[in-house]
Amino acid sequence: MADVLRRGMARAGLAVDVCDRGGDALVRAAATEYDAIVLDAMLPDLDGLDVCRRLRADRVWSPVLMLTARDGVPDRVDGLDAGADDYVAKPFAFEELLARLRALARHGPVERPPVLEVGDLRLDPATHRAWRGDTALDLSAKEFSLLEVFMRNPGHVLSRFTLLEHAWEGEYENRSNVVDVHVGRLREKVDRAFGRDSLQTVRGVGYRLCEP
């Protein structure tokens, strides 16, 4: 399959490098800024999802298209949550694969780590887990959503309305202090329990997660 794709892409005018093992792909991707990466989920040494996660952990942001025979919805979700940008199931039309690669290349590399990090705060949206340092945080669903919004916008002042729109998705109680109450609970768990003050109130405006 790799050789067929290489020949087809070469005929289309693309320069192609082929790696038949995940470990080799990690080394090559770290050394070369590729316009796009086609990554098979089934590799002889490493699972393609693990390769994608390691690429993102190593801050390799080239767009990744996952290519696999696994076409179930859970499989597609796993691939995208691992850091892939697109997902194509076998069998596929080669012309469509080329079109998807062109679209990814137009977008270019964009930093999008699957695990968010701000200082020693870490949050994994896919597994719904968060940590302060090595300590796991016990957060409610709403507290987790709030922390995710803050960690996607570190250093930015977020108004109460913005937090309502993003963390409650329009389904919230019509009370003026609902955000204040939940931010207060979040602050207890991520800051005060560790002697920190990263979640700050900006009077008259909203809240901000300060970067270290």
CSV table of C-alpha atoms in Angstrom, one decimal:
chain,number,residue,atom,x,y,z
A,1,MET,CA,0.0,0.0,0.0
A,2,ALA,CA,2.8,2.4,0.9
A,3,ASP,CA,4.5,1.8,-2.4
A,4,VAL,CA,1.3,2.3,-4.4
A,5,LEU,CA,0.6,5.6,-2.6
A,6,ARG,CA,4.2,6.8,-3.1
A,7,ARG,CA,4.0,6.1,-6.9
A,8,GLY,CA,0.6,7.8,-7.2
A,9,MET,CA,1.7,10.9,-5.2
A,10,ALA,CA,4.9,11.1,-7.2
A,11,ARG,CA,2.9,11.1,-10.4
A,12,ALA,CA,0.8,13.9,-8.9
A,13,GLY,CA,4.0,16.0,-8.5
A,14,LEU,CA,4.5,15.4,-4.7
A,15,ALA,CA,7.8,14.7,-3.0
A,16,VAL,CA,7.3,11.7,-0.8
A,17,ASP,CA,9.2,10.0,2.0
A,18,VAL,CA,8.1,6.5,3.1
A,19,CYS,CA,8.7,4.9,6.5
A,20,ASP,CA,7.5,1.4,7.2
A,21,ARG,CA,7.9,1.6,11.0
A,22,GLY,CA,6.5,4.0,13.5
A,23,GLY,CA,9.9,4.6,15.2
A,24,ASP,CA,11.4,5.6,11.9
A,25,ALA,CA,8.5,8.0,11.2
A,26,LEU,CA,9.0,9.7,14.5
A,27,VAL,CA,12.7,10.4,13.7
A,28,ARG,CA,12.0,11.6,10.2
A,29,ALA,CA,9.1,13.8,11.2
A,30,ALA,CA,11.1,15.5,13.9
A,31,ALA,CA,13.9,16.3,11.4
A,32,THR,CA,11.7,17.5,8.5
A,33,GLU,CA,8.8,20.0,8.4
A,34,TYR,CA,6.4,18.1,6.2
A,35,ASP,CA,3.4,19.7,4.5
A,36,ALA,CA,1.3,16.7,5.5
A,37,ILE,CA,1.8,13.2,7.0
A,38,VAL,CA,-0.2,10.1,5.9
A,39,LEU,CA,-0.2,7.8,8.9
A,40,ASP,CA,-1.5,4.2,8.8
A,41,ALA,CA,-3.0,3.0,12.1
A,42,MET,CA,-1.5,-0.5,11.7
A,43,LEU,CA,2.3,-0.4,11.9
A,44,PRO,CA,4.6,-3.3,12.8
A,45,ASP,CA,6.2,-1.7,15.8
A,46,LEU,CA,3.9,1.1,17.1
A,47,ASP,CA,0.2,1.7,16.9
A,48,GLY,CA,-0.5,4.6,14.6
A,49,LEU,CA,-2.5,6.4,17.3
A,50,ASP,CA,0.6,6.2,19.6
A,51,VAL,CA,2.8,7.6,16.8
A,52,CYS,CA,0.4,10.5,16.4
A,53,ARG,CA,0.3,11.2,20.1
A,54,ARG,CA,4.1,11.1,20.3
A,55,LEU,CA,4.3,13.5,17.3
A,56,ARG,CA,2.2,16.0,19.1
A,57,ALA,CA,4.0,15.5,22.4
A,58,ASP,CA,7.2,16.2,20.5
A,59,ARG,CA,5.6,19.4,19.1
A,60,VAL,CA,5.5,18.1,15.5
A,61,TRP,CA,2.5,20.0,14.1
A,62,SER,CA,2.5,18.9,10.5
A,63,PRO,CA,-1.1,18.0,9.5
A,64,VAL,CA,-1.8,14.3,10.0
A,65,LEU,CA,-4.2,12.2,7.9
A,66,MET,CA,-4.9,8.8,9.5
A,67,LEU,CA,-5.3,6.0,7.0
A,68,THR,CA,-6.9,2.8,8.3
A,69,ALA,CA,-9.3,-0.1,7.8
A,70,ARG,CA,-11.0,0.8,11.1
A,71,ASP,CA,-14.0,2.8,10.0
A,72,GLY,CA,-16.2,2.8,13.1
A,73,VAL,CA,-17.2,6.1,14.8
A,74,PRO,CA,-15.2,5.2,18.0
A,75,ASP,CA,-12.1,4.6,15.8
A,76,ARG,CA,-12.5,8.0,14.1
A,77,VAL,CA,-13.0,9.7,17.4
A,78,ASP,CA,-9.8,8.0,18.8
A,79,GLY,CA,-7.8,9.1,15.8
A,80,LEU,CA,-8.9,12.7,16.0
A,81,ASP,CA,-8.5,12.8,19.7
A,82,ALA,CA,-4.9,11.5,19.3
A,83,GLY,CA,-4.1,14.6,17.3
A,84,ALA,CA,-4.9,13.7,13.7
A,85,ASP,CA,-6.4,16.3,11.5
A,86,ASP,CA,-8.3,14.0,9.1
A,87,TYR,CA,-9.3,10.3,8.9
A,88,VAL,CA,-9.8,8.2,5.8
A,89,ALA,CA,-11.0,4.6,6.0
A,90,LYS,CA,-9.9,1.9,3.5
A,91,PRO,CA,-10.9,1.3,0.7
A,92,PHE,CA,-10.7,4.9,-0.5
A,93,ALA,CA,-10.5,6.8,-3.8
A,94,PHE,CA,-7.0,8.0,-4.4
A,95,GLU,CA,-8.3,11.2,-5.9
A,96,GLU,CA,-10.1,12.0,-2.7
A,97,LEU,CA,-7.0,11.2,-0.6
A,98,LEU,CA,-5.0,13.7,-2.7
A,99,ALA,CA,-7.7,16.3,-2.3
A,100,ARG,CA,-7.7,15.9,1.4
A,101,LEU,CA,-3.9,16.2,1.5
A,102,ARG,CA,-4.0,19.4,-0.5
A,103,ALA,CA,-6.6,20.8,1.9
A,104,LEU,CA,-4.4,19.9,4.9
A,105,ALA,CA,-1.3,21.4,3.3
A,106,ARG,CA,-3.2,24.7,2.6
A,107,HIS,CA,-4.0,25.0,6.3
A,108,GLY,CA,-0.4,24.3,7.3
A,109,PRO,CA,1.0,23.4,10.7
A,110,VAL,CA,-1.0,24.6,13.6
A,111,GLU,CA,-0.1,24.0,17.2
A,112,ARG,CA,-2.9,21.8,18.7
A,113,PRO,CA,-1.6,19.6,21.5
A,114,PRO,CA,-4.1,16.8,22.4
A,115,VAL,CA,-3.2,17.5,26.1
A,116,LEU,CA,-3.5,21.2,27.1
A,117,GLU,CA,-0.7,22.5,29.4
A,118,VAL,CA,-0.5,25.8,31.3
A,119,GLY,CA,2.4,25.8,33.7
A,120,ASP,CA,2.0,22.6,35.7
A,121,LEU,CA,-1.7,22.4,34.9
A,122,ARG,CA,-2.5,19.6,32.4
A,123,LEU,CA,-5.9,18.7,30.9
A,124,ASP,CA,-6.7,15.9,28.5
A,125,PRO,CA,-10.1,16.6,26.8
A,126,ALA,CA,-10.2,13.1,25.3
A,127,THR,CA,-10.0,11.2,28.6
A,128,HIS,CA,-11.6,14.0,30.7
A,129,ARG,CA,-8.7,14.1,33.1
A,130,ALA,CA,-6.8,17.0,34.6
A,131,TRP,CA,-3.7,17.3,36.9
A,132,ARG,CA,-1.8,19.9,38.9
A,133,GLY,CA,1.7,18.6,38.6
A,134,ASP,CA,1.5,14.9,39.3
A,135,THR,CA,-1.8,15.2,41.3
A,136,ALA,CA,-5.0,14.2,39.6
A,137,LEU,CA,-7.8,16.8,40.0
A,138,ASP,CA,-11.3,15.6,41.0
A,139,LEU,CA,-13.5,18.0,38.9
A,140,SER,CA,-17.2,18.0,38.2
A,141,ALA,CA,-18.2,18.0,34.5
A,142,LYS,CA,-18.9,21.8,34.7
A,143,GLU,CA,-15.6,22.5,36.5
A,144,PHE,CA,-13.7,20.5,33.9
A,145,SER,CA,-15.5,22.4,31.1
A,146,LEU,CA,-14.6,25.8,32.7
A,147,LEU,CA,-10.9,24.7,33.2
A,148,GLU,CA,-10.7,23.7,29.5
A,149,VAL,CA,-12.0,27.1,28.4
A,150,PHE,CA,-9.4,28.8,30.6
A,151,MET,CA,-6.6,26.6,29.4
A,152,ARG,CA,-7.4,27.2,25.7
A,153,ASN,CA,-7.2,30.9,26.4
A,154,PRO,CA,-4.3,31.4,28.9
A,155,GLY,CA,-3.6,35.0,29.9
A,156,HIS,CA,-6.8,36.3,28.3
A,157,VAL,CA,-9.6,37.9,30.3
A,158,LEU,CA,-12.8,36.0,29.8
A,159,SER,CA,-16.1,37.6,30.5
A,160,ARG,CA,-18.9,35.8,32.4
A,161,PHE,CA,-20.9,35.7,29.2
A,162,THR,CA,-18.0,34.1,27.3
A,163,LEU,CA,-17.7,31.4,30.0
A,164,LEU,CA,-21.4,30.8,29.9
A,165,GLU,CA,-21.4,30.4,26.1
A,166,HIS,CA,-18.5,28.0,26.0
A,167,ALA,CA,-18.8,26.0,29.2
A,168,TRP,CA,-22.6,25.8,29.4
A,169,GLU,CA,-23.3,25.9,25.6
A,170,GLY,CA,-26.4,27.9,26.0
A,171,GLU,CA,-27.9,25.6,28.6
A,172,TYR,CA,-27.5,27.4,31.9
A,173,GLU,CA,-29.5,28.8,34.7
A,174,ASN,CA,-30.6,32.4,34.4
A,175,ARG,CA,-28.7,33.5,37.5
A,176,SER,CA,-26.1,36.2,37.5
A,177,ASN,CA,-23.8,34.4,39.9
A,178,VAL,CA,-23.7,30.9,38.4
A,179,VAL,CA,-20.3,31.5,36.8
A,180,ASP,CA,-18.9,33.0,40.0
A,181,VAL,CA,-20.0,30.0,42.0
A,182,HIS,CA,-18.5,27.5,39.7
A,183,VAL,CA,-15.2,29.5,39.3
A,184,GLY,CA,-15.0,29.7,43.1
A,185,ARG,CA,-15.3,25.9,43.3
A,186,LEU,CA,-12.7,25.4,40.5
A,187,ARG,CA,-10.3,27.8,42.3
A,188,GLU,CA,-10.5,25.8,45.5
A,189,LYS,CA,-9.5,22.6,43.6
A,190,VAL,CA,-6.8,23.9,41.2
A,191,ASP,CA,-5.3,26.8,43.2
A,192,ARG,CA,-6.0,27.0,47.0
A,193,ALA,CA,-5.4,23.3,47.5
A,194,PHE,CA,-1.8,23.9,46.1
A,195,GLY,CA,-1.2,27.4,47.5
A,196,ARG,CA,-1.5,28.9,44.0
A,197,ASP,CA,-3.3,32.0,42.6
A,198,SER,CA,-3.5,31.3,38.9
A,199,LEU,CA,-7.3,31.9,38.4
A,200,GLN,CA,-7.6,35.6,38.9
A,201,THR,CA,-10.6,37.9,39.1
A,202,VAL,CA,-10.5,41.0,36.9
A,203,ARG,CA,-13.1,43.3,38.5
A,204,GLY,CA,-15.9,44.4,36.3
A,205,VAL,CA,-14.7,42.2,33.5
A,206,GLY,CA,-14.4,38.5,34.3
A,207,TYR,CA,-11.7,36.0,35.0
A,208,ARG,CA,-8.2,35.1,33.7
A,209,LEU,CA,-5.9,32.1,34.0
A,210,CYS,CA,-2.5,33.5,34.4
A,211,GLU,CA,0.5,31.8,32.7
A,212,PRO,CA,3.5,31.2,35.0
